[in-house]
N, CA, C and O atoms as CSV, one atom per row, in Angstrom:
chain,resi,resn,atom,element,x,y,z
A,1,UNK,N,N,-64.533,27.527,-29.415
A,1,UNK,CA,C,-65.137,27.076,-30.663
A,1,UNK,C,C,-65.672,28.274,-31.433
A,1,UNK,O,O,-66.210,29.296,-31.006
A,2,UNK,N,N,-65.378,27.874,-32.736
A,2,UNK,CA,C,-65.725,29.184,-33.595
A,2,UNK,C,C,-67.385,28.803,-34.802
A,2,UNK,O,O,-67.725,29.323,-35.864
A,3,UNK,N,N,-68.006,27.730,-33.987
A,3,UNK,CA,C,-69.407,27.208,-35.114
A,3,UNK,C,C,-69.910,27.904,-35.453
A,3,UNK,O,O,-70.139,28.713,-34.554
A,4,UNK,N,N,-70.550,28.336,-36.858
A,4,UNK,CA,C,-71.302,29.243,-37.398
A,4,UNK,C,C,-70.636,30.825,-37.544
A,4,UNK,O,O,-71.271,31.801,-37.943
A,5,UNK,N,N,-69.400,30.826,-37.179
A,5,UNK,CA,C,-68.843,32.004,-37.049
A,5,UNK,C,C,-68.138,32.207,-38.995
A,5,UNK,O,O,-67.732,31.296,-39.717
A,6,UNK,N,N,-68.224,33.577,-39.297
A,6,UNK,CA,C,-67.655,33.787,-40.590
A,6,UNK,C,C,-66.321,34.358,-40.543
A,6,UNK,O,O,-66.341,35.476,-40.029
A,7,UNK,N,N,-65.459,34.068,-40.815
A,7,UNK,CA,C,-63.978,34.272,-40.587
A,7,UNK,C,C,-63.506,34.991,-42.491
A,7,UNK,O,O,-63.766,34.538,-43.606
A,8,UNK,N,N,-62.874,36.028,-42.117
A,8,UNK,CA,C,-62.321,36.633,-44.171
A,8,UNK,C,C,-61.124,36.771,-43.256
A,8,UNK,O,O,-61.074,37.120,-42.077
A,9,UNK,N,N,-60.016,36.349,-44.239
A,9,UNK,CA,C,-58.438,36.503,-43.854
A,9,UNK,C,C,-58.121,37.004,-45.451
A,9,UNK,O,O,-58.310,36.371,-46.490
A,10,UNK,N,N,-57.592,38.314,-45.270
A,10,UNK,CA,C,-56.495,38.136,-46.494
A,10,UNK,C,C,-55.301,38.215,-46.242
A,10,UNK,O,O,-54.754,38.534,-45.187
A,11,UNK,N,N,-54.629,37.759,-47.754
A,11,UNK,CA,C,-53.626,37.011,-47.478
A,11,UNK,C,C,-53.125,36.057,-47.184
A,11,UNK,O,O,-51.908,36.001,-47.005
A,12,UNK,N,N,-54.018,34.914,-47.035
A,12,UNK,CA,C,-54.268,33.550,-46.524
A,12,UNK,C,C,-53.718,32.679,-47.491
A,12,UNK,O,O,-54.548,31.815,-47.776
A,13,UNK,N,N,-52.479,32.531,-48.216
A,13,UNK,CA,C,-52.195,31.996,-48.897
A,13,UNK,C,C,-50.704,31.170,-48.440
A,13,UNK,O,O,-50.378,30.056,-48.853
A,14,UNK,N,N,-50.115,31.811,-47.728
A,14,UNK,CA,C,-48.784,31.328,-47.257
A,14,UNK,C,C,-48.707,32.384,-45.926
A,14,UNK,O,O,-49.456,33.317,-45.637
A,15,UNK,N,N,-47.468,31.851,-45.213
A,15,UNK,CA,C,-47.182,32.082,-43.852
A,15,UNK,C,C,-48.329,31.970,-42.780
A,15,UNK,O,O,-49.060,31.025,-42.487
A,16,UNK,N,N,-48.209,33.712,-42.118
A,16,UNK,CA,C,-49.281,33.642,-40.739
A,16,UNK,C,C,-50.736,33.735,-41.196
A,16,UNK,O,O,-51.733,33.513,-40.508
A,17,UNK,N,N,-50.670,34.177,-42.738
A,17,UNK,CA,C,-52.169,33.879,-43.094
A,17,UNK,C,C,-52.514,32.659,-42.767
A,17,UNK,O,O,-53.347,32.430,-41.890
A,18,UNK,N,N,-51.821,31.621,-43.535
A,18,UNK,CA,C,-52.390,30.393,-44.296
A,18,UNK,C,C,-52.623,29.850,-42.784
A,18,UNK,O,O,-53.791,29.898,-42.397
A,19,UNK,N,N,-51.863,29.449,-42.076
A,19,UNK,CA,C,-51.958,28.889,-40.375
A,19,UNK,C,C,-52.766,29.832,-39.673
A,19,UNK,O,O,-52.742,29.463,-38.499
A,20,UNK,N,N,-53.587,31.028,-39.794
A,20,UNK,CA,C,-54.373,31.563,-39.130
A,20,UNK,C,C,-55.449,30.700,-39.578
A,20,UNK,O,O,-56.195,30.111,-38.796
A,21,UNK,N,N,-55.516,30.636,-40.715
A,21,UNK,CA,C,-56.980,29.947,-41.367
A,21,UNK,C,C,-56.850,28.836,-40.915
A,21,UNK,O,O,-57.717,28.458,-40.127
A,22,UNK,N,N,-55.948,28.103,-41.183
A,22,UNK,CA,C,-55.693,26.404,-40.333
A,22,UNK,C,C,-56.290,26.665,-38.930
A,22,UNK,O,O,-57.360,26.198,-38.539
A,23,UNK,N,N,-55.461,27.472,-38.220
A,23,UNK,CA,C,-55.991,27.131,-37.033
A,23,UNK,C,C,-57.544,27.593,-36.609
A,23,UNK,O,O,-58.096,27.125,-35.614
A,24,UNK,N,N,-58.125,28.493,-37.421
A,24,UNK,CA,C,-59.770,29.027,-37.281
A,24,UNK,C,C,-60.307,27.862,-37.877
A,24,UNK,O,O,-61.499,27.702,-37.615
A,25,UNK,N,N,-59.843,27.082,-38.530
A,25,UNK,CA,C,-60.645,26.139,-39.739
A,25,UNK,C,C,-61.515,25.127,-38.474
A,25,UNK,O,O,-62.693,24.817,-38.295
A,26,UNK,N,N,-59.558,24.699,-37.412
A,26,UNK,CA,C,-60.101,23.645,-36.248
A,26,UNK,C,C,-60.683,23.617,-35.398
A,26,UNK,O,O,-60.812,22.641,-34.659
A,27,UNK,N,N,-61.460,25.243,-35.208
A,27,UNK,CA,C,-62.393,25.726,-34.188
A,27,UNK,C,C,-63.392,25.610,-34.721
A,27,UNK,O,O,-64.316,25.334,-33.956
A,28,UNK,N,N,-63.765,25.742,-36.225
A,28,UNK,CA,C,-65.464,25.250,-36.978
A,28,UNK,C,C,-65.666,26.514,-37.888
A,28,UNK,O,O,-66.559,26.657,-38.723
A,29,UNK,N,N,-64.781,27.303,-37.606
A,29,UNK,CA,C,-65.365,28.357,-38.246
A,29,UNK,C,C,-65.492,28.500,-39.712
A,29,UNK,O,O,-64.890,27.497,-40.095
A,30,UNK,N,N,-65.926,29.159,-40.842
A,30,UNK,CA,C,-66.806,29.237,-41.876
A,30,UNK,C,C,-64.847,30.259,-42.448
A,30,UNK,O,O,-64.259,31.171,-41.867
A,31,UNK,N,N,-64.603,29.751,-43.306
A,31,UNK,CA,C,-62.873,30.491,-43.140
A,31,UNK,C,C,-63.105,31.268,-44.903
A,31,UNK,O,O,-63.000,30.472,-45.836
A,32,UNK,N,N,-63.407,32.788,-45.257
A,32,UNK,CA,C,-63.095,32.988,-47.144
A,32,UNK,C,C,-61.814,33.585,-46.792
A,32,UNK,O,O,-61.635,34.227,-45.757
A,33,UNK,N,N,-60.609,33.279,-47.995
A,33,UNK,CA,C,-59.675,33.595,-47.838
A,33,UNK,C,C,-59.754,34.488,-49.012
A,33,UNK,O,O,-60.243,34.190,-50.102
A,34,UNK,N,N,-59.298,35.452,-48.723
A,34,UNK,CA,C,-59.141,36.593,-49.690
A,34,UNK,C,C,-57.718,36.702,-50.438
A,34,UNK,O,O,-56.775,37.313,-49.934
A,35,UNK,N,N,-57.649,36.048,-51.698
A,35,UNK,CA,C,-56.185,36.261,-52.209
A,35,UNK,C,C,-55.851,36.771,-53.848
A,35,UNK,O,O,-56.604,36.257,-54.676
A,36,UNK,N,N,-55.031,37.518,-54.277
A,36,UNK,CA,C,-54.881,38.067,-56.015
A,36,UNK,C,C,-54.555,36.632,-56.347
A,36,UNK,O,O,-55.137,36.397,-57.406
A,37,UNK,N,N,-53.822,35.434,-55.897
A,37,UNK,CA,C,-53.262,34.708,-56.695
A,37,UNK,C,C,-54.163,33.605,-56.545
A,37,UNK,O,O,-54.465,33.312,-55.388
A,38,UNK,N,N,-54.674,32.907,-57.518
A,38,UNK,CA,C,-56.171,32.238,-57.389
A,38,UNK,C,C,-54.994,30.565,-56.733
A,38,UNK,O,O,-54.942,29.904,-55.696
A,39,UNK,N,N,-54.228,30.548,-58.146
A,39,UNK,CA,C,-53.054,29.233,-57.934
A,39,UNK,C,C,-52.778,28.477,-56.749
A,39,UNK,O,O,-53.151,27.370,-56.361
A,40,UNK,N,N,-51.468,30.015,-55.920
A,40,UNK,CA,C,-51.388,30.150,-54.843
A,40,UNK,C,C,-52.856,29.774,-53.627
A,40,UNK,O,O,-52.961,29.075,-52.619
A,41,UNK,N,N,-53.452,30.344,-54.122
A,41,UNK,CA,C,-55.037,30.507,-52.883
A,41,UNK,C,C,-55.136,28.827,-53.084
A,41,UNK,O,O,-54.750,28.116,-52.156
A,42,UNK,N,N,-55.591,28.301,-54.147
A,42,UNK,CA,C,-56.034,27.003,-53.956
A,42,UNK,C,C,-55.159,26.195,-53.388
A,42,UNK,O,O,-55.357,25.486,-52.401
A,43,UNK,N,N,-54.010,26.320,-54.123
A,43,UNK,CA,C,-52.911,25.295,-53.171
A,43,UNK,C,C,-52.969,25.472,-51.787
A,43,UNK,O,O,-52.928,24.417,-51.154
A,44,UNK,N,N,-53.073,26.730,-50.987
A,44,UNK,CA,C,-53.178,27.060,-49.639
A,44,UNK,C,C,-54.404,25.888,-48.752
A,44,UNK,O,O,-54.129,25.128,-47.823
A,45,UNK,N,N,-55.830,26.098,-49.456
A,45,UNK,CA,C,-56.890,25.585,-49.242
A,45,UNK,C,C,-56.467,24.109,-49.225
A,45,UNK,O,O,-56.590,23.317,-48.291
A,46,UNK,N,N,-56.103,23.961,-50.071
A,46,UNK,CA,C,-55.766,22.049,-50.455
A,46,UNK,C,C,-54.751,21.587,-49.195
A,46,UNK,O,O,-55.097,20.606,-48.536
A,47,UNK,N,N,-53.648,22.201,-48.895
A,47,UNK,CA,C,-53.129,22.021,-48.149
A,47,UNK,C,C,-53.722,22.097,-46.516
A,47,UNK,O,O,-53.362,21.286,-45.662
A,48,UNK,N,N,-54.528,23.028,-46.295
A,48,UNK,CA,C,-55.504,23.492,-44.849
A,48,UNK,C,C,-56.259,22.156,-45.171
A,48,UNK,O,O,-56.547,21.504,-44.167
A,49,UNK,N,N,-56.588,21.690,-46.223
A,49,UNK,CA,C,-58.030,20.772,-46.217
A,49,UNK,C,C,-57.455,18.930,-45.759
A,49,UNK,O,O,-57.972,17.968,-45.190
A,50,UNK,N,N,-56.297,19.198,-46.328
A,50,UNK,CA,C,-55.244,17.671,-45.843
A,50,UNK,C,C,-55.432,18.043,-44.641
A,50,UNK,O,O,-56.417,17.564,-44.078
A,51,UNK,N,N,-54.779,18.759,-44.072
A,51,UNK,CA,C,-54.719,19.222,-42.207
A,51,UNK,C,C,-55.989,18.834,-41.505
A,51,UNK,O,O,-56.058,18.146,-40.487
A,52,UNK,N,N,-56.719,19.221,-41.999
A,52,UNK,CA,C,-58.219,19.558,-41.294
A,52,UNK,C,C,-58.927,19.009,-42.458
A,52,UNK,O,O,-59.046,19.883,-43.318
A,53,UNK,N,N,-59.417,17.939,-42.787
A,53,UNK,CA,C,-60.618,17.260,-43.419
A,53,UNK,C,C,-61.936,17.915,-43.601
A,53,UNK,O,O,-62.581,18.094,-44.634
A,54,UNK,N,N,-62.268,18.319,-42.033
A,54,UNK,CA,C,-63.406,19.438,-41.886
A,54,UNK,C,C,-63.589,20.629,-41.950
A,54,UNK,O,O,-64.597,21.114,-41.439
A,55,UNK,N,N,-62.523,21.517,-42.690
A,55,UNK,CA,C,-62.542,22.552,-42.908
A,55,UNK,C,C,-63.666,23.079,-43.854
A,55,UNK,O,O,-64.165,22.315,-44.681
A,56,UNK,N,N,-64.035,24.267,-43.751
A,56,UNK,CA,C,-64.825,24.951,-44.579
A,56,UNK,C,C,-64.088,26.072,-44.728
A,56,UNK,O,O,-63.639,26.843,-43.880
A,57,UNK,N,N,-64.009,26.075,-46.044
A,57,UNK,CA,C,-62.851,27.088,-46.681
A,57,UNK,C,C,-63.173,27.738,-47.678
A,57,UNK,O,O,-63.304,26.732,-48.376
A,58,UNK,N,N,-63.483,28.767,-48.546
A,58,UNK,CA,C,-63.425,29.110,-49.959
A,58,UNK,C,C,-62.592,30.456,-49.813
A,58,UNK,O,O,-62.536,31.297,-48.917
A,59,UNK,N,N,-61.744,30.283,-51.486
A,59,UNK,CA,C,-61.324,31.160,-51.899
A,59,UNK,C,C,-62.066,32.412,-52.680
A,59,UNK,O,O,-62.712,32.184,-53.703
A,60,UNK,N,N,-61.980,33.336,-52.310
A,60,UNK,CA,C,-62.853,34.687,-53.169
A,60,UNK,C,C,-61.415,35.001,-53.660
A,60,UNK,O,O,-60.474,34.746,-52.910
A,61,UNK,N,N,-61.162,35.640,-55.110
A,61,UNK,CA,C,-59.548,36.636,-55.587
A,61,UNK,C,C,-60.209,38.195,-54.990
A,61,UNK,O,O,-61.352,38.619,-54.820
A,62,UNK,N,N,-58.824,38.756,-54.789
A,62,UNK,CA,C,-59.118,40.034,-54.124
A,62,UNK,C,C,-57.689,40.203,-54.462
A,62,UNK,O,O,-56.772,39.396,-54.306
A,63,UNK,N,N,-57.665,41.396,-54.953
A,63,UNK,CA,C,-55.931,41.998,-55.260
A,63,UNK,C,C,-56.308,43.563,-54.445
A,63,UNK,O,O,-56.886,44.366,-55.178
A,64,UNK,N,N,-56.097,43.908,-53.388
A,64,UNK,CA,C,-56.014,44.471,-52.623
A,64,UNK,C,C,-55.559,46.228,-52.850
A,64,UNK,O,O,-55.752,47.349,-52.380
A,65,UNK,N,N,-54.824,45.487,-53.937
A,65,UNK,CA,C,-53.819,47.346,-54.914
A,65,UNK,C,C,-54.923,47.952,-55.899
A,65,UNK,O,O,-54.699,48.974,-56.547
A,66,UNK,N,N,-56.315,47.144,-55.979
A,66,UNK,CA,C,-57.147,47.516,-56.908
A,66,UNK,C,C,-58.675,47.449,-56.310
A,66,UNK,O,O,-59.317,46.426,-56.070
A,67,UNK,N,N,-59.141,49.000,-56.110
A,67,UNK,CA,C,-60.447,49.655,-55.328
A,67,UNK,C,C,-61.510,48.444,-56.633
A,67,UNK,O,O,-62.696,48.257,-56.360
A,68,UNK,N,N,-61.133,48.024,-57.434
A,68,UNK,CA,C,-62.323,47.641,-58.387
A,68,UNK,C,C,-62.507,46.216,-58.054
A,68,UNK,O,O,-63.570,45.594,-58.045
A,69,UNK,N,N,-61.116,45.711,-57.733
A,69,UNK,CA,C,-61.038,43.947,-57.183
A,69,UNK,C,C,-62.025,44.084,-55.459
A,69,UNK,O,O,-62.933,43.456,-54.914
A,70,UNK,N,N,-61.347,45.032,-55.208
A,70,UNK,CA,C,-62.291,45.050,-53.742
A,70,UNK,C,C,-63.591,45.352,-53.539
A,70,UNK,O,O,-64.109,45.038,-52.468
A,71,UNK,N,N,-64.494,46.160,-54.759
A,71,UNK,CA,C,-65.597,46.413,-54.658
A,71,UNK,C,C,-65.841,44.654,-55.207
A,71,UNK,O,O,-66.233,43.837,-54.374
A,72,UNK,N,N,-65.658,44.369,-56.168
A,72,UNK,CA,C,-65.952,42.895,-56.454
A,72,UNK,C,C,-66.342,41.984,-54.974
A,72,UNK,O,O,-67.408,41.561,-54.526
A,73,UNK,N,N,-65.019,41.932,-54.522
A,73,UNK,CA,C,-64.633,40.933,-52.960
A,73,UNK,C,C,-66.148,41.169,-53.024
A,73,UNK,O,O,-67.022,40.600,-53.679
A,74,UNK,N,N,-66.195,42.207,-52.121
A,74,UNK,CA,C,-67.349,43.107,-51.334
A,74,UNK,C,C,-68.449,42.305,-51.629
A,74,UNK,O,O,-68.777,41.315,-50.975
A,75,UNK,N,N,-69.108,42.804,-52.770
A,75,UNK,CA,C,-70.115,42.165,-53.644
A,75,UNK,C,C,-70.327,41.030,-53.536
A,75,UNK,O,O,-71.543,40.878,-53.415
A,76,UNK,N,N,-69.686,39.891,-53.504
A,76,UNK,CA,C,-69.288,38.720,-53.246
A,76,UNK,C,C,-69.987,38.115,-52.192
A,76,UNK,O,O,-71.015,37.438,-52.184
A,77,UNK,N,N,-69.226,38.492,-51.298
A,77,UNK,CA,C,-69.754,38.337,-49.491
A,77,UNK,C,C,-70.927,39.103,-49.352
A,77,UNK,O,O,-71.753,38.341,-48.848
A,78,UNK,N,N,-71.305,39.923,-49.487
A,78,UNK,CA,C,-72.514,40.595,-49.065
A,78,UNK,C,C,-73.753,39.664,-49.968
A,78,UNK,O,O,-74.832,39.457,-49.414
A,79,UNK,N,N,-73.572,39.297,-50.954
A,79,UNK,CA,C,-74.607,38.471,-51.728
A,79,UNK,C,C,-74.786,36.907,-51.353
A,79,UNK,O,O,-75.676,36.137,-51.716
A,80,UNK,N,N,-73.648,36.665,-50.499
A,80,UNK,CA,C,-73.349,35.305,-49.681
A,80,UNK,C,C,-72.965,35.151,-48.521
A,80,UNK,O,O,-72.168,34.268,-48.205
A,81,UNK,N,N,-73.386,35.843,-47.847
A,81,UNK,CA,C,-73.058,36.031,-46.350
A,81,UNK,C,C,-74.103,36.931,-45.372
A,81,UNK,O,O,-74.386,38.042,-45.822
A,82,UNK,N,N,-74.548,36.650,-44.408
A,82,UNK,CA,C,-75.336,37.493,-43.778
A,82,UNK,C,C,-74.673,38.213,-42.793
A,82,UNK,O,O,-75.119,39.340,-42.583
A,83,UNK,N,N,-73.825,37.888,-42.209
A,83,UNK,CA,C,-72.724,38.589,-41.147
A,83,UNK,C,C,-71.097,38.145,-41.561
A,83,UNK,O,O,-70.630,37.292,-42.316
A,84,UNK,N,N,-70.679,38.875,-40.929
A,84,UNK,CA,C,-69.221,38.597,-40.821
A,84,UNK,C,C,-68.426,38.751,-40.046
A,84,UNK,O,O,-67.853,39.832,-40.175
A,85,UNK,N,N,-67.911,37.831,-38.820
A,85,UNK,CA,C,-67.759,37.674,-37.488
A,85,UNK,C,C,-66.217,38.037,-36.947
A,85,UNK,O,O,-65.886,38.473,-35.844
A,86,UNK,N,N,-65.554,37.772,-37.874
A,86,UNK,CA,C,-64.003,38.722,-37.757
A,86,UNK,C,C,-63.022,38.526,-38.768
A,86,UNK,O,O,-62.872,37.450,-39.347
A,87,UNK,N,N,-62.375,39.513,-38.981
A,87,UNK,CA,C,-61.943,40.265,-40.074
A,87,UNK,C,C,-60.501,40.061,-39.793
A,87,UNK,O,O,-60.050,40.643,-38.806
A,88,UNK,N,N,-59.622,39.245,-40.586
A,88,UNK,CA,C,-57.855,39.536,-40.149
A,88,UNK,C,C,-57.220,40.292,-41.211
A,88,UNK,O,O,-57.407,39.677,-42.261
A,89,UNK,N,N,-56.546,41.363,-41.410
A,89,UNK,CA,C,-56.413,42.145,-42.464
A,89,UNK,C,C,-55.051,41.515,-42.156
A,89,UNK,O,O,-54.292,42.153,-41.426
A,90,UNK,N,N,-54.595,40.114,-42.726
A,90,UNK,CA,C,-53.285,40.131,-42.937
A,90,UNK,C,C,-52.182,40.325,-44.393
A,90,UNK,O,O,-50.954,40.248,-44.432
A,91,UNK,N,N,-53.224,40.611,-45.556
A,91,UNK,CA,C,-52.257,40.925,-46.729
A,91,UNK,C,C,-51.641,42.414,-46.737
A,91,UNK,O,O,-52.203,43.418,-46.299
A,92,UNK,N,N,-50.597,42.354,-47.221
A,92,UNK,CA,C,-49.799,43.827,-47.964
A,92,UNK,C,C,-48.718,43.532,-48.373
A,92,UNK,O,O,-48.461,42.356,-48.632
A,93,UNK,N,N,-47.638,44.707,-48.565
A,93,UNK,CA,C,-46.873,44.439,-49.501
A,93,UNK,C,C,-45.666,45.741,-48.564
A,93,UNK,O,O,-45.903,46.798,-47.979
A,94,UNK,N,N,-44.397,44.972,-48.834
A,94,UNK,CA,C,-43.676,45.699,-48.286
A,94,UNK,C,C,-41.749,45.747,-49.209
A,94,UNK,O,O,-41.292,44.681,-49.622
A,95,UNK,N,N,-41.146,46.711,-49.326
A,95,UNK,CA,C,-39.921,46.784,-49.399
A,95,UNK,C,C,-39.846,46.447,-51.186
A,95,UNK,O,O,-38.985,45.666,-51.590
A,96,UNK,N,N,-40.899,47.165,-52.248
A,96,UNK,CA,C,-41.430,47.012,-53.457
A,96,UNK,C,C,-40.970,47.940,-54.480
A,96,UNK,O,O,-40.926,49.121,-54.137
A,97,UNK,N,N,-40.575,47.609,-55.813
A,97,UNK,CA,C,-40.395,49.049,-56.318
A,97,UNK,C,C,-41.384,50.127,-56.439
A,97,UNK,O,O,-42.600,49.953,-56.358
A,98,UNK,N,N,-40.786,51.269,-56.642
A,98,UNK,CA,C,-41.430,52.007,-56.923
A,98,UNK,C,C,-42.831,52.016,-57.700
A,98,UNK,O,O,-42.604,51.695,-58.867
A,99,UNK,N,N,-43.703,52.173,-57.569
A,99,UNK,CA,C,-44.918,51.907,-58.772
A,99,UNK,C,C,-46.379,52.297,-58.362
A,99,UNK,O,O,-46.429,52.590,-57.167
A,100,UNK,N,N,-47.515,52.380,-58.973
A,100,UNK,CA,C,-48.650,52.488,-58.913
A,100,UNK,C,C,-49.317,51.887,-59.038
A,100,UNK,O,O,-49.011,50.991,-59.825
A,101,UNK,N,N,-51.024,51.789,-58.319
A,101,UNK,CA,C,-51.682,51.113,-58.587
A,101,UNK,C,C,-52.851,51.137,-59.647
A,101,UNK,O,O,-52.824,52.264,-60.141
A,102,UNK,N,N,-53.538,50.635,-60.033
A,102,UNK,CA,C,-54.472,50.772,-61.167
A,102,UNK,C,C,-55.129,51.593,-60.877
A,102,UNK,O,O,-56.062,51.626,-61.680
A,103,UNK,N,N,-55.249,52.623,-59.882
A,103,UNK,CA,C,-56.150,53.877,-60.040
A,103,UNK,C,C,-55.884,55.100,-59.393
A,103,UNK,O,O,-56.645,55.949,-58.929
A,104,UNK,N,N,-53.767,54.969,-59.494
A,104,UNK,CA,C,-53.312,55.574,-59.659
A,104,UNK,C,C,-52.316,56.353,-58.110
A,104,UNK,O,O,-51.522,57.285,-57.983
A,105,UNK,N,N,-52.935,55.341,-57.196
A,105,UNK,CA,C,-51.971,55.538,-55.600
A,105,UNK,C,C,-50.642,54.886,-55.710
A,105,UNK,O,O,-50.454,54.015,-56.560
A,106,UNK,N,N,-49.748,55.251,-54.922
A,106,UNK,CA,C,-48.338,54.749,-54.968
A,106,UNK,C,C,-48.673,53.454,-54.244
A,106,UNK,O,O,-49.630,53.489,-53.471
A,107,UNK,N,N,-47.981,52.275,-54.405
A,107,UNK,CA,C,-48.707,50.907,-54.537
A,107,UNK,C,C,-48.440,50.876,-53.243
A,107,UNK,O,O,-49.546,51.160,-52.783
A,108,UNK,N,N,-47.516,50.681,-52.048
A,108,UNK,CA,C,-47.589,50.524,-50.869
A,108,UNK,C,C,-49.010,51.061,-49.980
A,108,UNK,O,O,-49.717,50.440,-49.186
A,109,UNK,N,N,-49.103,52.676,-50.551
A,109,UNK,CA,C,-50.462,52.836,-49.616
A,109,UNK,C,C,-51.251,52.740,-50.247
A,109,UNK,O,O,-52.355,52.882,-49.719
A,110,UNK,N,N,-51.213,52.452,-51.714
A,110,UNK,CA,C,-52.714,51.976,-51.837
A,110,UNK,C,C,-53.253,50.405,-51.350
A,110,UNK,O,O,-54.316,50.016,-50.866
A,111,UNK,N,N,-52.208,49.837,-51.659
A,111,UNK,CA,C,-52.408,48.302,-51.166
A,111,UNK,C,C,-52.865,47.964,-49.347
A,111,UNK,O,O,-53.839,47.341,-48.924
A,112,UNK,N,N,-51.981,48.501,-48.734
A,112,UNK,CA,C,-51.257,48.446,-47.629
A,112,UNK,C,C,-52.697,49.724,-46.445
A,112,UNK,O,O,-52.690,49.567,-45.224
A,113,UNK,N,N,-53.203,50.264,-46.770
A,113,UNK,CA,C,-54.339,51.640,-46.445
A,113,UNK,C,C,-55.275,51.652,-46.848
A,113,UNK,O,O,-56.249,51.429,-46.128
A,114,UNK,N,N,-55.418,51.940,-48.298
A,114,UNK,CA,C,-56.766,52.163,-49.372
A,114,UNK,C,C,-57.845,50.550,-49.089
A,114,UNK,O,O,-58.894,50.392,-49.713
């Protein structure tokens, strides 16, 4: 059992995210899913919340390619959270064009490292 425990997944929007959170949701745990696509994120939640009735779920946006979205996240949780009990770093980005991120890293490691 995961009661009172604080669970952040990013990437929690589809695949091994979204079913990581499902399955932490059915242990009790307290689940923020960290995702850029708010759309995506809610549909994820809505869908975990059919599954599991008792889920406790919220979406925070976090775009991961941007140090300014993540100081946000940050901010977020620290102003609403007193601990934070485990951490699944499942978002990134793989096999992408070429490109940069908004503060100027090549988008794989900034996303994917930074």
């Amino acid at each position: 059992r995961l009661d009172g425990r604080v669970v952040i997944i990013t990437g929690a929007n589809a695949g091994i995210g979204k079913e990581t959170a499902y399955q932490l949701s059915l242990r009790g745990a307290k689940i923020i899913i960290g995702c850029r696509d708010e759309l995506r994120a809610e549909n994820a939640i809505k869908e975990i919340v059919f599954r599991n009735p008792n889920a406790n779920i919220i979406h925070i946006k976090l775009d991961l390619s941007s140090l300014q979205s993540i100081r946000a996240f940050v901010q977020q949780i620290y102003e609403n959270e007193t601990k934070i009990d485990i951490l699944v770093n499942n978002a990134g980005v793989c096999l992408i064009p070429e490109s940069t991120t908004e503060d100027g890293f090549e988008m794989t490691f900034g996303t994917n490292h930074l």
